[in-house]
Amino acid sequence: MDLEKLKKSISMIAVGFVFTLVNINLKFGDTTVNVMPDFIGWLLYFLAFDGLGEYGKGKEYMKWAALPIMMMNIVQYAYTFINPEAELTILNTVTNLCEVAYLFLLLGIVEMIAEDIGSGQTERIHTVRYLIVAAELFILLFTIFMKKVGISEAVVVMTVAIVLFIVMILTMIALLKLRKEVKAL
């Protein structure tokens, strides 16, 4: 196993999580621009996969599954410039469900790496793996039902921001500590 490639892959996955879990939106007139587009995270997941070595064996489909998810994110990103008022509810829902499944599987691989090297991060990665699924599904359901319940958009945005920030911080801590442990091997 090439530990240098593995360390680099874990770093790419960690940075990918920042791009996929954090949105920093700037408003320019009628257009809102996400300066941390999700598709960059998906490109990083794609690029990271080759460095996972034996852990990626038999799971090559995951490397290639990152590309259509990345393309869906590019379409969503571009469409915000073409028609900022557009409702992409179905595309957003499908994309989010694909993302949740992929991140769950990807963190499963990272959890195996942590377990095999005897990392102290194994349990945290396991917890974060399920927490991401729960947080993403909560956010998805919250956004779908907010209009029906009459919750203001500001409450939704703030709730989503807080939930994703906490999940992202926990994920980053676990991945960066794991990277450090791999480096020490």
Tab-separated table of C-alpha atoms in Angstrom:
chain	number	residue	atom	x	y	z
A	1	MET	CA	0.000	0.000	0.000
A	2	ASP	CA	1.367	3.421	-0.998
A	3	LEU	CA	0.907	5.485	2.155
A	4	GLU	CA	1.779	8.760	0.412
A	5	LYS	CA	-1.015	8.233	-2.144
A	6	LEU	CA	-3.393	7.205	0.636
A	7	LYS	CA	-2.559	10.355	2.630
A	8	LYS	CA	-3.112	12.508	-0.475
A	9	SER	CA	-6.441	10.772	-1.179
A	10	ILE	CA	-7.668	11.327	2.366
A	11	SER	CA	-6.712	15.006	2.026
A	12	MET	CA	-8.662	15.281	-1.237
A	13	ILE	CA	-11.674	13.609	0.369
A	14	ALA	CA	-11.475	16.014	3.331
A	15	VAL	CA	-11.360	19.067	1.048
A	16	GLY	CA	-14.113	17.522	-1.086
A	17	PHE	CA	-16.323	17.408	1.997
A	18	VAL	CA	-15.795	21.132	2.528
A	19	PHE	CA	-17.011	21.838	-1.006
A	20	THR	CA	-19.964	19.442	-0.866
A	21	LEU	CA	-21.184	20.325	2.621
A	22	VAL	CA	-20.568	24.087	2.752
A	23	ASN	CA	-22.227	26.700	0.584
A	24	ILE	CA	-21.006	30.266	0.695
A	25	ASN	CA	-23.412	32.303	-1.384
A	26	LEU	CA	-22.783	35.826	-2.598
A	27	LYS	CA	-25.616	37.832	-4.100
A	28	PHE	CA	-25.032	39.960	-7.193
A	29	GLY	CA	-28.276	41.679	-8.141
A	30	ASP	CA	-30.780	38.905	-8.865
A	31	THR	CA	-28.110	36.217	-9.078
A	32	THR	CA	-26.728	34.225	-6.155
A	33	VAL	CA	-23.303	32.665	-6.684
A	34	ASN	CA	-22.002	29.794	-4.565
A	35	VAL	CA	-18.271	30.457	-4.285
A	36	MET	CA	-17.724	26.872	-3.080
A	37	PRO	CA	-19.517	24.865	-5.772
A	38	ASP	CA	-20.280	21.237	-4.980
A	39	PHE	CA	-18.946	19.981	-8.305
A	40	ILE	CA	-15.369	20.739	-7.196
A	41	GLY	CA	-15.868	18.360	-4.268
A	42	TRP	CA	-17.135	15.674	-6.617
A	43	LEU	CA	-14.103	16.147	-8.871
A	44	LEU	CA	-11.877	15.710	-5.803
A	45	TYR	CA	-13.673	12.464	-4.852
A	46	PHE	CA	-13.134	11.201	-8.405
A	47	LEU	CA	-9.422	12.092	-8.307
A	48	ALA	CA	-8.929	10.692	-4.792
A	49	PHE	CA	-10.185	7.242	-5.631
A	50	ASP	CA	-7.037	5.922	-7.339
A	51	GLY	CA	-4.951	6.623	-4.232
A	52	LEU	CA	-7.151	4.437	-2.027
A	53	GLY	CA	-5.268	1.368	-3.266
A	54	GLU	CA	-6.632	-1.955	-2.041
A	55	TYR	CA	-9.547	-0.205	-0.347
A	56	GLY	CA	-10.924	0.845	-3.728
A	57	LYS	CA	-10.647	-2.621	-5.268
A	58	GLY	CA	-14.053	-3.925	-6.301
A	59	LYS	CA	-15.530	-0.467	-5.807
A	60	GLU	CA	-14.313	1.209	-8.998
A	61	TYR	CA	-17.939	2.008	-9.783
A	62	MET	CA	-17.723	4.622	-7.020
A	63	LYS	CA	-14.958	6.499	-8.822
A	64	TRP	CA	-17.086	6.681	-11.954
A	65	ALA	CA	-20.311	7.389	-10.053
A	66	ALA	CA	-18.763	10.668	-8.880
A	67	LEU	CA	-18.809	11.960	-12.485
A	68	PRO	CA	-22.591	11.937	-13.113
A	69	ILE	CA	-23.146	13.467	-9.677
A	70	MET	CA	-20.585	16.123	-10.571
A	71	MET	CA	-22.389	16.733	-13.887
A	72	MET	CA	-25.755	17.122	-12.119
A	73	ASN	CA	-24.121	19.682	-9.825
A	74	ILE	CA	-22.652	21.558	-12.804
A	75	VAL	CA	-26.110	21.688	-14.412
A	76	GLN	CA	-27.620	23.039	-11.188
A	77	TYR	CA	-24.797	25.566	-10.799
A	78	ALA	CA	-25.037	26.785	-14.408
A	79	TYR	CA	-28.812	26.970	-14.267
A	80	THR	CA	-28.648	29.453	-11.377
A	81	PHE	CA	-27.000	31.871	-13.817
A	82	ILE	CA	-29.380	31.148	-16.699
A	83	ASN	CA	-32.586	31.310	-14.682
A	84	PRO	CA	-32.075	32.294	-11.031
A	85	GLU	CA	-35.802	31.975	-10.251
A	86	ALA	CA	-36.074	28.399	-11.516
A	87	GLU	CA	-37.304	25.670	-9.184
A	88	LEU	CA	-35.178	22.583	-9.712
A	89	THR	CA	-36.892	20.567	-7.000
A	90	ILE	CA	-36.828	17.186	-8.764
A	91	LEU	CA	-33.218	17.532	-9.952
A	92	ASN	CA	-32.136	18.787	-6.523
A	93	THR	CA	-33.895	15.901	-4.766
A	94	VAL	CA	-32.420	13.244	-7.073
A	95	THR	CA	-28.965	14.810	-6.796
A	96	ASN	CA	-29.173	14.999	-2.989
A	97	LEU	CA	-30.235	11.371	-2.679
A	98	CYS	CA	-27.373	10.254	-4.950
A	99	GLU	CA	-24.947	12.375	-2.941
A	100	VAL	CA	-26.090	10.929	0.386
A	101	ALA	CA	-25.711	7.347	-0.862
A	102	TYR	CA	-22.277	8.075	-2.324
A	103	LEU	CA	-20.958	9.852	0.783
A	104	PHE	CA	-22.209	7.000	2.966
A	105	LEU	CA	-20.294	4.472	0.834
A	106	LEU	CA	-17.197	6.679	0.610
A	107	LEU	CA	-17.054	7.117	4.374
A	108	GLY	CA	-17.454	3.341	4.665
A	109	ILE	CA	-14.181	2.973	2.757
A	110	VAL	CA	-12.528	5.626	4.941
A	111	GLU	CA	-13.825	3.805	8.023
A	112	MET	CA	-12.197	0.557	6.792
A	113	ILE	CA	-8.891	2.396	6.341
A	114	ALA	CA	-9.138	3.814	9.858
A	115	GLU	CA	-9.962	0.412	11.315
A	116	ASP	CA	-7.111	-1.342	9.483
A	117	ILE	CA	-4.477	1.102	10.727
A	118	GLY	CA	-5.868	1.006	14.266
A	119	SER	CA	-6.918	4.647	14.142
A	120	GLY	CA	-8.532	6.362	17.078
A	121	GLN	CA	-10.830	7.990	14.490
A	122	THR	CA	-12.631	4.790	13.491
A	123	GLU	CA	-15.600	5.333	15.804
A	124	ARG	CA	-15.864	9.043	14.954
A	125	ILE	CA	-15.841	8.277	11.218
A	126	HIS	CA	-18.500	5.621	11.777
A	127	THR	CA	-20.649	8.141	13.666
A	128	VAL	CA	-20.105	10.908	11.104
A	129	ARG	CA	-21.006	8.475	8.325
A	130	TYR	CA	-24.509	8.021	9.740
A	131	LEU	CA	-24.767	11.635	10.903
A	132	ILE	CA	-24.244	12.890	7.345
A	133	VAL	CA	-27.069	10.681	6.086
A	134	ALA	CA	-29.368	11.843	8.882
A	135	ALA	CA	-28.440	15.530	8.400
A	136	GLU	CA	-28.888	15.438	4.628
A	137	LEU	CA	-32.239	13.649	4.878
A	138	PHE	CA	-33.374	16.096	7.575
A	139	ILE	CA	-32.418	19.022	5.358
A	140	LEU	CA	-34.129	17.470	2.344
A	141	LEU	CA	-37.374	16.849	4.228
A	142	PHE	CA	-37.184	20.222	5.956
A	143	THR	CA	-36.866	22.047	2.639
A	144	ILE	CA	-39.642	20.054	0.987
A	145	PHE	CA	-42.121	20.651	3.809
A	146	MET	CA	-41.150	24.222	4.776
A	147	LYS	CA	-43.548	25.728	2.259
A	148	LYS	CA	-46.416	23.520	3.380
A	149	VAL	CA	-45.881	24.340	7.049
A	150	GLY	CA	-45.219	28.027	6.425
A	151	ILE	CA	-41.716	28.212	7.895
A	152	SER	CA	-39.793	31.255	6.720
A	153	GLU	CA	-36.892	30.815	4.336
A	154	ALA	CA	-34.530	32.529	6.778
A	155	VAL	CA	-35.250	29.885	9.438
A	156	VAL	CA	-34.594	27.118	6.920
A	157	VAL	CA	-31.345	28.660	5.698
A	158	MET	CA	-30.067	29.182	9.236
A	159	THR	CA	-31.033	25.671	10.351
A	160	VAL	CA	-29.397	24.101	7.300
A	161	ALA	CA	-26.271	26.208	7.785
A	162	ILE	CA	-25.902	25.218	11.435
A	163	VAL	CA	-26.512	21.498	10.811
A	164	LEU	CA	-24.096	21.320	7.880
A	165	PHE	CA	-21.457	23.362	9.678
A	166	ILE	CA	-21.472	20.971	12.645
A	167	VAL	CA	-21.369	17.905	10.387
A	168	MET	CA	-18.592	19.418	8.268
A	169	ILE	CA	-16.467	20.271	11.333
A	170	LEU	CA	-16.849	16.750	12.769
A	171	THR	CA	-16.008	15.206	9.393
A	172	MET	CA	-12.975	17.432	8.857
A	173	ILE	CA	-11.587	16.724	12.327
A	174	ALA	CA	-11.915	12.969	11.808
A	175	LEU	CA	-10.431	13.004	8.293
A	176	LEU	CA	-7.523	15.294	9.146
A	177	LYS	CA	-6.654	13.265	12.250
A	178	LEU	CA	-6.810	10.090	10.151
A	179	ARG	CA	-4.532	11.716	7.568
A	180	LYS	CA	-2.067	12.537	10.346
A	181	GLU	CA	-2.176	8.937	11.590
A	182	VAL	CA	-1.557	7.598	8.056
A	183	LYS	CA	1.381	10.009	7.713
A	184	ALA	CA	2.846	8.654	10.973
A	185	LEU	CA	2.865	5.047	9.671
